[in-house]
Amino acid sequence: MSSDDVAGYKRAAAARALEYIQPGMKVGLGTGSTADLFLELLAARIRNGLDITGTPTSERTAERARALHVPLADLNELERLDIVVDGADEADPELILIKGGGGALLREKIVAASADRMVVIADESKFTDRLGRFPLPVEVVHFGHVTTRTRIVNAAARLGYPRLTPVLRRASDGGIYRTDNGNCIYDCSFSEIRNAAALAAALSQITGVVEHGLFCGLASVLVLAGPGGVRVVERQRP
Ligand code: 5RP
């Protein structure tokens, strides 16, 4: 499958997600290449008269949205959102996600938790029966991050992942990658995550961990596009 094909699938998923947007909505704007395509399509609709207010999940998305003249407001002003549209690194049939490949997992999760509906857009290659092939990003405070890494390794071992080797994410200049919140990221290759809820709960309890990229119970709609067209997987939020 060529990169042009994948870009086309991402665009097709983004276009389908536009159907969930209604006038007057408060819309969370995701981060990543698929979310960028959605933003472009949304901006075109806004130019044709659609009235929505967006709130970005990253500085990068905020910059792009401003360049496209998408009306923005701070999440604190909007409080509750009608919907967020975002990409994912992996998604399973229960709509549990791995996110954070682009480093925006913390704000993405805050925005998703503030929205009535989370619509995830992706090409089919992101859909998997077993999460974990994509390394799980774990955002940690810079202070003492090496000690936090040890606590992550120990917690993983207690859950039956004895050989976890979290890798500190680097920026393109070779320095430590910093998120929009000034934190670091450890990318954790689990290979296969057997119980996402248990792992999510264990990671959330570790001192020094700010957030992790497992999104459990947040996504309500998954829009997947591939060679066979676009399909939608839905899940009711409890
Ligand atoms: C950013 C994310 C992205 O949604 C995820 O990495 C998918 O990106 P892309 O659409 O470029 O494949 O979680 O933090």
PDB file of C-alpha atoms and ligand atoms in Angstrom:
ATOM      1  CA  MET A   1       0.000   0.000   0.000  1.00  0.00           C
ATOM      2  CA  SER A   2       1.546   3.329  -1.047  1.00  0.00           C
ATOM      3  CA  SER A   3       1.693   6.418   1.158  1.00  0.00           C
ATOM      4  CA  ASP A   4      -0.627   8.107  -1.354  1.00  0.00           C
ATOM      5  CA  ASP A   5      -3.170   5.327  -0.758  1.00  0.00           C
ATOM      6  CA  VAL A   6      -2.913   5.776   3.027  1.00  0.00           C
ATOM      7  CA  ALA A   7      -3.300   9.563   2.706  1.00  0.00           C
ATOM      8  CA  GLY A   8      -6.419   8.966   0.595  1.00  0.00           C
ATOM      9  CA  TYR A   9      -7.892   6.633   3.235  1.00  0.00           C
ATOM     10  CA  LYS A  10      -7.167   9.153   5.981  1.00  0.00           C
ATOM     11  CA  ARG A  11      -8.918  11.848   3.942  1.00  0.00           C
ATOM     12  CA  ALA A  12     -11.915   9.563   3.320  1.00  0.00           C
ATOM     13  CA  ALA A  13     -12.251   8.876   7.061  1.00  0.00           C
ATOM     14  CA  ALA A  14     -11.932  12.592   7.817  1.00  0.00           C
ATOM     15  CA  ALA A  15     -14.611  13.428   5.235  1.00  0.00           C
ATOM     16  CA  ARG A  16     -17.042  10.916   6.774  1.00  0.00           C
ATOM     17  CA  ALA A  17     -16.472  12.413  10.237  1.00  0.00           C
ATOM     18  CA  LEU A  18     -17.721  15.775   8.947  1.00  0.00           C
ATOM     19  CA  GLU A  19     -21.206  14.231   8.893  1.00  0.00           C
ATOM     20  CA  TYR A  20     -21.177  14.289  12.709  1.00  0.00           C
ATOM     21  CA  ILE A  21     -20.666  18.072  12.845  1.00  0.00           C
ATOM     22  CA  GLN A  22     -23.779  20.224  13.262  1.00  0.00           C
ATOM     23  CA  PRO A  23     -24.089  24.041  13.281  1.00  0.00           C
ATOM     24  CA  GLY A  24     -23.427  25.601  16.680  1.00  0.00           C
ATOM     25  CA  MET A  25     -21.343  22.686  17.963  1.00  0.00           C
ATOM     26  CA  LYS A  26     -18.337  23.043  20.225  1.00  0.00           C
ATOM     27  CA  VAL A  27     -15.728  20.826  18.572  1.00  0.00           C
ATOM     28  CA  GLY A  28     -12.482  19.389  19.953  1.00  0.00           C
ATOM     29  CA  LEU A  29      -9.790  19.388  17.267  1.00  0.00           C
ATOM     30  CA  GLY A  30      -7.375  16.453  17.343  1.00  0.00           C
ATOM     31  CA  THR A  31      -3.679  16.242  16.535  1.00  0.00           C
ATOM     32  CA  GLY A  32      -1.827  14.340  13.810  1.00  0.00           C
ATOM     33  CA  SER A  33      -1.904  13.905  10.043  1.00  0.00           C
ATOM     34  CA  THR A  34      -5.462  12.487   9.952  1.00  0.00           C
ATOM     35  CA  ALA A  35      -6.776  15.200  12.276  1.00  0.00           C
ATOM     36  CA  ASP A  36      -5.040  17.777  10.046  1.00  0.00           C
ATOM     37  CA  LEU A  37      -7.072  16.533   7.066  1.00  0.00           C
ATOM     38  CA  PHE A  38     -10.273  16.809   9.084  1.00  0.00           C
ATOM     39  CA  LEU A  39      -9.313  20.362  10.063  1.00  0.00           C
ATOM     40  CA  GLU A  40      -8.800  21.316   6.402  1.00  0.00           C
ATOM     41  CA  LEU A  41     -12.198  19.892   5.420  1.00  0.00           C
ATOM     42  CA  LEU A  42     -13.859  21.561   8.412  1.00  0.00           C
ATOM     43  CA  ALA A  43     -12.269  24.902   7.487  1.00  0.00           C
ATOM     44  CA  ALA A  44     -13.712  24.581   3.974  1.00  0.00           C
ATOM     45  CA  ARG A  45     -17.181  24.058   5.458  1.00  0.00           C
ATOM     46  CA  ILE A  46     -16.682  27.073   7.734  1.00  0.00           C
ATOM     47  CA  ARG A  47     -15.775  29.194   4.707  1.00  0.00           C
ATOM     48  CA  ASN A  48     -19.128  28.095   3.267  1.00  0.00           C
ATOM     49  CA  GLY A  49     -21.008  29.320   6.337  1.00  0.00           C
ATOM     50  CA  LEU A  50     -20.841  26.548   8.957  1.00  0.00           C
ATOM     51  CA  ASP A  51     -20.798  28.076  12.454  1.00  0.00           C
ATOM     52  CA  ILE A  52     -18.816  26.060  15.028  1.00  0.00           C
ATOM     53  CA  THR A  53     -16.291  26.809  17.756  1.00  0.00           C
ATOM     54  CA  GLY A  54     -13.186  24.660  17.972  1.00  0.00           C
ATOM     55  CA  THR A  55     -10.780  23.921  20.772  1.00  0.00           C
ATOM     56  CA  PRO A  56      -7.368  22.454  19.909  1.00  0.00           C
ATOM     57  CA  THR A  57      -5.603  19.471  21.499  1.00  0.00           C
ATOM     58  CA  SER A  58      -2.097  20.836  20.832  1.00  0.00           C
ATOM     59  CA  GLU A  59      -0.159  23.996  20.009  1.00  0.00           C
ATOM     60  CA  ARG A  60       0.448  22.528  16.554  1.00  0.00           C
ATOM     61  CA  THR A  61      -3.284  22.132  15.888  1.00  0.00           C
ATOM     62  CA  ALA A  62      -3.978  25.600  17.331  1.00  0.00           C
ATOM     63  CA  GLU A  63      -1.477  27.100  14.884  1.00  0.00           C
ATOM     64  CA  ARG A  64      -2.972  25.241  11.926  1.00  0.00           C
ATOM     65  CA  ALA A  65      -6.518  26.149  12.930  1.00  0.00           C
ATOM     66  CA  ARG A  66      -5.620  29.835  13.225  1.00  0.00           C
ATOM     67  CA  ALA A  67      -3.987  29.722   9.767  1.00  0.00           C
ATOM     68  CA  LEU A  68      -7.225  28.224   8.379  1.00  0.00           C
ATOM     69  CA  HIS A  69      -9.374  30.850  10.193  1.00  0.00           C
ATOM     70  CA  VAL A  70     -11.196  28.234  12.274  1.00  0.00           C
ATOM     71  CA  PRO A  71     -12.827  30.046  15.245  1.00  0.00           C
ATOM     72  CA  LEU A  72     -11.172  28.874  18.476  1.00  0.00           C
ATOM     73  CA  ALA A  73     -11.922  29.166  22.171  1.00  0.00           C
ATOM     74  CA  ASP A  74     -10.109  27.964  25.265  1.00  0.00           C
ATOM     75  CA  LEU A  75     -11.462  24.710  26.690  1.00  0.00           C
ATOM     76  CA  ASN A  76     -12.040  26.499  30.021  1.00  0.00           C
ATOM     77  CA  GLU A  77     -14.444  28.916  28.310  1.00  0.00           C
ATOM     78  CA  LEU A  78     -16.362  26.151  26.533  1.00  0.00           C
ATOM     79  CA  GLU A  79     -16.403  23.674  29.443  1.00  0.00           C
ATOM     80  CA  ARG A  80     -18.425  20.870  27.820  1.00  0.00           C
ATOM     81  CA  LEU A  81     -17.827  19.973  24.163  1.00  0.00           C
ATOM     82  CA  ASP A  82     -20.339  18.345  21.839  1.00  0.00           C
ATOM     83  CA  ILE A  83     -17.736  16.312  20.016  1.00  0.00           C
ATOM     84  CA  VAL A  84     -14.022  15.762  19.444  1.00  0.00           C
ATOM     85  CA  VAL A  85     -12.604  14.354  16.218  1.00  0.00           C
ATOM     86  CA  ASP A  86      -9.124  12.873  16.536  1.00  0.00           C
ATOM     87  CA  GLY A  87      -6.819  10.225  15.083  1.00  0.00           C
ATOM     88  CA  ALA A  88      -5.282   7.195  16.779  1.00  0.00           C
ATOM     89  CA  ASP A  89      -2.177   5.050  16.568  1.00  0.00           C
ATOM     90  CA  GLU A  90      -4.134   1.847  17.221  1.00  0.00           C
ATOM     91  CA  ALA A  91      -7.788   0.999  17.882  1.00  0.00           C
ATOM     92  CA  ASP A  92      -9.363  -2.330  18.843  1.00  0.00           C
ATOM     93  CA  PRO A  93     -12.934  -3.624  18.354  1.00  0.00           C
ATOM     94  CA  GLU A  94     -13.902  -2.321  21.842  1.00  0.00           C
ATOM     95  CA  LEU A  95     -12.759   1.133  20.688  1.00  0.00           C
ATOM     96  CA  ILE A  96      -9.873   1.158  23.143  1.00  0.00           C
ATOM     97  CA  LEU A  97      -7.118   3.287  21.643  1.00  0.00           C
ATOM     98  CA  ILE A  98      -3.412   3.855  21.780  1.00  0.00           C
ATOM     99  CA  LYS A  99      -2.710   7.544  21.197  1.00  0.00           C
ATOM    100  CA  GLY A 100       0.207   9.901  21.642  1.00  0.00           C
ATOM    101  CA  GLY A 101       2.412   9.081  18.684  1.00  0.00           C
ATOM    102  CA  GLY A 102       2.349  12.828  18.030  1.00  0.00           C
ATOM    103  CA  GLY A 103       3.016  13.607  21.682  1.00  0.00           C
ATOM    104  CA  ALA A 104      -0.336  15.288  22.387  1.00  0.00           C
ATOM    105  CA  LEU A 105      -1.877  12.520  24.524  1.00  0.00           C
ATOM    106  CA  LEU A 106      -2.476  14.566  27.685  1.00  0.00           C
ATOM    107  CA  ARG A 107      -4.425  17.386  26.043  1.00  0.00           C
ATOM    108  CA  GLU A 108      -6.099  14.886  23.722  1.00  0.00           C
ATOM    109  CA  LYS A 109      -7.344  12.908  26.702  1.00  0.00           C
ATOM    110  CA  ILE A 110      -8.534  16.008  28.594  1.00  0.00           C
ATOM    111  CA  VAL A 111     -10.449  17.161  25.511  1.00  0.00           C
ATOM    112  CA  ALA A 112     -11.892  13.670  24.903  1.00  0.00           C
ATOM    113  CA  ALA A 113     -13.017  13.426  28.530  1.00  0.00           C
ATOM    114  CA  SER A 114     -14.738  16.824  28.129  1.00  0.00           C
ATOM    115  CA  ALA A 115     -16.693  15.828  25.013  1.00  0.00           C
ATOM    116  CA  ASP A 116     -20.067  14.103  24.742  1.00  0.00           C
ATOM    117  CA  ARG A 117     -18.777  12.113  21.785  1.00  0.00           C
ATOM    118  CA  MET A 118     -15.336  11.138  20.533  1.00  0.00           C
ATOM    119  CA  VAL A 119     -15.113  10.311  16.840  1.00  0.00           C
ATOM    120  CA  VAL A 120     -11.850   8.596  15.900  1.00  0.00           C
ATOM    121  CA  ILE A 121     -10.681   8.726  12.292  1.00  0.00           C
ATOM    122  CA  ALA A 122      -8.049   6.390  10.901  1.00  0.00           C
ATOM    123  CA  ASP A 123      -6.968   4.270   7.993  1.00  0.00           C
ATOM    124  CA  GLU A 124      -7.699   0.538   8.355  1.00  0.00           C
ATOM    125  CA  SER A 125      -4.081  -0.303   9.228  1.00  0.00           C
ATOM    126  CA  LYS A 126      -4.664   1.186  12.708  1.00  0.00           C
ATOM    127  CA  PHE A 127      -7.387  -1.361  13.510  1.00  0.00           C
ATOM    128  CA  THR A 128      -6.171  -4.392  15.447  1.00  0.00           C
ATOM    129  CA  ASP A 129      -7.524  -7.225  17.582  1.00  0.00           C
ATOM    130  CA  ARG A 130      -4.519  -6.915  19.908  1.00  0.00           C
ATOM    131  CA  LEU A 131      -3.261  -3.520  21.045  1.00  0.00           C
ATOM    132  CA  GLY A 132       0.430  -3.049  21.734  1.00  0.00           C
ATOM    133  CA  ARG A 133       2.328  -3.364  18.487  1.00  0.00           C
ATOM    134  CA  PHE A 134       2.567   0.446  18.529  1.00  0.00           C
ATOM    135  CA  PRO A 135       4.707   1.513  21.531  1.00  0.00           C
ATOM    136  CA  LEU A 136       2.493   3.006  24.235  1.00  0.00           C
ATOM    137  CA  PRO A 137       3.493   6.617  24.984  1.00  0.00           C
ATOM    138  CA  VAL A 138       3.687   7.434  28.704  1.00  0.00           C
ATOM    139  CA  GLU A 139       4.053  11.130  29.606  1.00  0.00           C
ATOM    140  CA  VAL A 140       6.185  11.731  32.706  1.00  0.00           C
ATOM    141  CA  VAL A 141       7.415  14.764  34.619  1.00  0.00           C
ATOM    142  CA  HIS A 142      10.993  15.671  33.636  1.00  0.00           C
ATOM    143  CA  PHE A 143      12.112  15.893  37.263  1.00  0.00           C
ATOM    144  CA  GLY A 144      13.330  12.443  38.284  1.00  0.00           C
ATOM    145  CA  HIS A 145      12.146  10.874  35.023  1.00  0.00           C
ATOM    146  CA  VAL A 146      14.718   8.069  35.245  1.00  0.00           C
ATOM    147  CA  THR A 147      13.260   6.996  38.607  1.00  0.00           C
ATOM    148  CA  THR A 148       9.750   7.152  37.140  1.00  0.00           C
ATOM    149  CA  ARG A 149      10.957   4.906  34.322  1.00  0.00           C
ATOM    150  CA  THR A 150      12.036   2.332  36.940  1.00  0.00           C
ATOM    151  CA  ARG A 151       8.582   2.462  38.553  1.00  0.00           C
ATOM    152  CA  ILE A 152       6.995   1.902  35.118  1.00  0.00           C
ATOM    153  CA  VAL A 153       9.243  -1.123  34.506  1.00  0.00           C
ATOM    154  CA  ASN A 154       8.406  -2.566  37.953  1.00  0.00           C
ATOM    155  CA  ALA A 155       4.659  -2.019  37.532  1.00  0.00           C
ATOM    156  CA  ALA A 156       4.772  -3.678  34.110  1.00  0.00           C
ATOM    157  CA  ALA A 157       6.666  -6.672  35.543  1.00  0.00           C
ATOM    158  CA  ARG A 158       3.975  -7.100  38.235  1.00  0.00           C
ATOM    159  CA  LEU A 159       1.363  -7.220  35.451  1.00  0.00           C
ATOM    160  CA  GLY A 160       3.275  -9.922  33.556  1.00  0.00           C
ATOM    161  CA  TYR A 161       5.408  -7.854  31.184  1.00  0.00           C
ATOM    162  CA  PRO A 162       8.877  -8.714  32.550  1.00  0.00           C
ATOM    163  CA  ARG A 163      11.009  -7.325  29.748  1.00  0.00           C
ATOM    164  CA  LEU A 164       9.596  -3.820  29.225  1.00  0.00           C
ATOM    165  CA  THR A 165      12.269  -1.344  28.090  1.00  0.00           C
ATOM    166  CA  PRO A 166      10.757   2.169  27.983  1.00  0.00           C
ATOM    167  CA  VAL A 167      12.585   4.417  25.515  1.00  0.00           C
ATOM    168  CA  LEU A 168      12.913   8.129  26.239  1.00  0.00           C
ATOM    169  CA  ARG A 169      11.568  10.011  23.223  1.00  0.00           C
ATOM    170  CA  ARG A 170      14.049  12.335  21.538  1.00  0.00           C
ATOM    171  CA  ALA A 171      13.443  15.538  19.580  1.00  0.00           C
ATOM    172  CA  SER A 172      14.788  15.916  16.033  1.00  0.00           C
ATOM    173  CA  ASP A 173      17.838  17.798  17.391  1.00  0.00           C
ATOM    174  CA  GLY A 174      18.707  14.831  19.639  1.00  0.00           C
ATOM    175  CA  GLY A 175      17.637  16.531  22.865  1.00  0.00           C
ATOM    176  CA  ILE A 176      14.885  15.178  25.113  1.00  0.00           C
ATOM    177  CA  TYR A 177      11.481  15.603  23.457  1.00  0.00           C
ATOM    178  CA  ARG A 178       9.209  17.888  25.492  1.00  0.00           C
ATOM    179  CA  THR A 179       5.419  17.894  25.198  1.00  0.00           C
ATOM    180  CA  ASP A 180       3.299  21.067  25.036  1.00  0.00           C
ATOM    181  CA  ASN A 181       3.119  20.706  28.823  1.00  0.00           C
ATOM    182  CA  GLY A 182       6.928  20.565  29.250  1.00  0.00           C
ATOM    183  CA  ASN A 183       6.983  16.858  30.119  1.00  0.00           C
ATOM    184  CA  CYS A 184       8.937  13.909  28.650  1.00  0.00           C
ATOM    185  CA  ILE A 185       7.577  10.776  26.968  1.00  0.00           C
ATOM    186  CA  TYR A 186       8.690   7.175  27.420  1.00  0.00           C
ATOM    187  CA  ASP A 187       7.585   4.939  24.542  1.00  0.00           C
ATOM    188  CA  CYS A 188       6.782   1.503  25.951  1.00  0.00           C
ATOM    189  CA  SER A 189       6.758  -1.499  23.602  1.00  0.00           C
ATOM    190  CA  PHE A 190       4.444  -4.074  25.168  1.00  0.00           C
ATOM    191  CA  SER A 191       4.112  -6.061  21.891  1.00  0.00           C
ATOM    192  CA  GLU A 192       0.702  -7.287  23.052  1.00  0.00           C
ATOM    193  CA  ILE A 193      -1.451  -5.620  25.709  1.00  0.00           C
ATOM    194  CA  ARG A 194      -3.582  -8.333  27.301  1.00  0.00           C
ATOM    195  CA  ASN A 195      -5.706  -6.263  29.707  1.00  0.00           C
ATOM    196  CA  ALA A 196      -5.775  -2.604  28.728  1.00  0.00           C
ATOM    197  CA  ALA A 197      -7.914  -1.495  31.695  1.00  0.00           C
ATOM    198  CA  ALA A 198      -5.551  -3.092  34.235  1.00  0.00           C
ATOM    199  CA  LEU A 199      -2.492  -1.602  32.556  1.00  0.00           C
ATOM    200  CA  ALA A 200      -4.148   1.828  32.329  1.00  0.00           C
ATOM    201  CA  ALA A 201      -5.037   1.745  36.040  1.00  0.00           C
ATOM    202  CA  ALA A 202      -1.525   0.647  37.052  1.00  0.00           C
ATOM    203  CA  LEU A 203       0.194   3.336  34.970  1.00  0.00           C
ATOM    204  CA  SER A 204      -2.113   6.048  36.322  1.00  0.00           C
ATOM    205  CA  GLN A 205      -1.027   5.231  39.876  1.00  0.00           C
ATOM    206  CA  ILE A 206       2.706   5.669  39.301  1.00  0.00           C
ATOM    207  CA  THR A 207       4.264   8.732  40.901  1.00  0.00           C
ATOM    208  CA  GLY A 208       5.785  10.882  38.165  1.00  0.00           C
ATOM    209  CA  VAL A 209       3.477   9.605  35.418  1.00  0.00           C
ATOM    210  CA  VAL A 210       1.267  12.437  34.169  1.00  0.00           C
ATOM    211  CA  GLU A 211      -0.768  10.457  31.630  1.00  0.00           C
ATOM    212  CA  HIS A 212      -0.549   7.476  29.304  1.00  0.00           C
ATOM    213  CA  GLY A 213      -1.801   6.903  25.784  1.00  0.00           C
ATOM    214  CA  LEU A 214      -4.353   4.179  26.537  1.00  0.00           C
ATOM    215  CA  PHE A 215      -7.815   5.644  25.934  1.00  0.00           C
ATOM    216  CA  CYS A 216     -10.345   3.280  27.537  1.00  0.00           C
ATOM    217  CA  GLY A 217     -14.069   4.077  27.366  1.00  0.00           C
ATOM    218  CA  LEU A 218     -13.612   7.433  25.640  1.00  0.00           C
ATOM    219  CA  ALA A 219     -14.158   6.744  21.929  1.00  0.00           C
ATOM    220  CA  SER A 220     -17.754   6.343  20.820  1.00  0.00           C
ATOM    221  CA  VAL A 221     -17.329   6.156  17.046  1.00  0.00           C
ATOM    222  CA  LEU A 222     -14.487   4.767  14.951  1.00  0.00           C
ATOM    223  CA  VAL A 223     -14.416   5.732  11.284  1.00  0.00           C
ATOM    224  CA  LEU A 224     -12.055   3.475   9.329  1.00  0.00           C
ATOM    225  CA  ALA A 225     -11.137   3.822   5.675  1.00  0.00           C
ATOM    226  CA  GLY A 226      -9.311   1.327   3.495  1.00  0.00           C
ATOM    227  CA  PRO A 227      -9.327  -0.364   0.091  1.00  0.00           C
ATOM    228  CA  GLY A 228     -12.877  -1.632   0.742  1.00  0.00           C
ATOM    229  CA  GLY A 229     -14.250   1.874   1.473  1.00  0.00           C
ATOM    230  CA  VAL A 230     -15.302   3.547   4.700  1.00  0.00           C
ATOM    231  CA  ARG A 231     -16.863   1.701   7.640  1.00  0.00           C
ATOM    232  CA  VAL A 232     -18.074   2.917  11.018  1.00  0.00           C
ATOM    233  CA  VAL A 233     -17.779   1.036  14.336  1.00  0.00           C
ATOM    234  CA  GLU A 234     -19.944   2.450  17.136  1.00  0.00           C
ATOM    235  CA  ARG A 235     -19.975   1.949  20.882  1.00  0.00           C
ATOM    236  CA  GLN A 236     -22.384   3.362  23.448  1.00  0.00           C
ATOM    237  CA  ARG A 237     -20.763   5.283  26.283  1.00  0.00           C
ATOM    238  CA  PRO A 238     -21.941   3.953  29.660  1.00  0.00           C
TER     239      PRO A 238
HETATM  240  C1  5RP B   1      -1.148  12.457  18.447  1.00  0.00           C
HETATM  241  C2  5RP B   1      -1.998  11.268  18.220  1.00  0.00           C
HETATM  242  C3  5RP B   1      -2.436  11.018  16.809  1.00  0.00           C
HETATM  243  O1  5RP B   1      -3.814  11.011  16.774  1.00  0.00           O
HETATM  244  C4  5RP B   1      -1.911   9.697  16.375  1.00  0.00           C
HETATM  245  O2  5RP B   1      -0.490   9.702  16.524  1.00  0.00           O
HETATM  246  C5  5RP B   1      -2.283   9.375  14.924  1.00  0.00           C
HETATM  247  O3  5RP B   1      -1.586  10.224  14.060  1.00  0.00           O
HETATM  248  P1  5RP B   1      -1.760  10.155  12.495  1.00  0.00           P
HETATM  249  O4  5RP B   1      -3.147  10.598  12.181  1.00  0.00           O
HETATM  250  O5  5RP B   1      -0.717  11.120  11.971  1.00  0.00           O
HETATM  251  O6  5RP B   1      -1.491   8.743  12.051  1.00  0.00           O
HETATM  252  O7  5RP B   1      -2.351  10.540  19.094  1.00  0.00           O
HETATM  253  O8  5RP B   1      -0.732  12.540  19.789  1.00  0.00           O
END
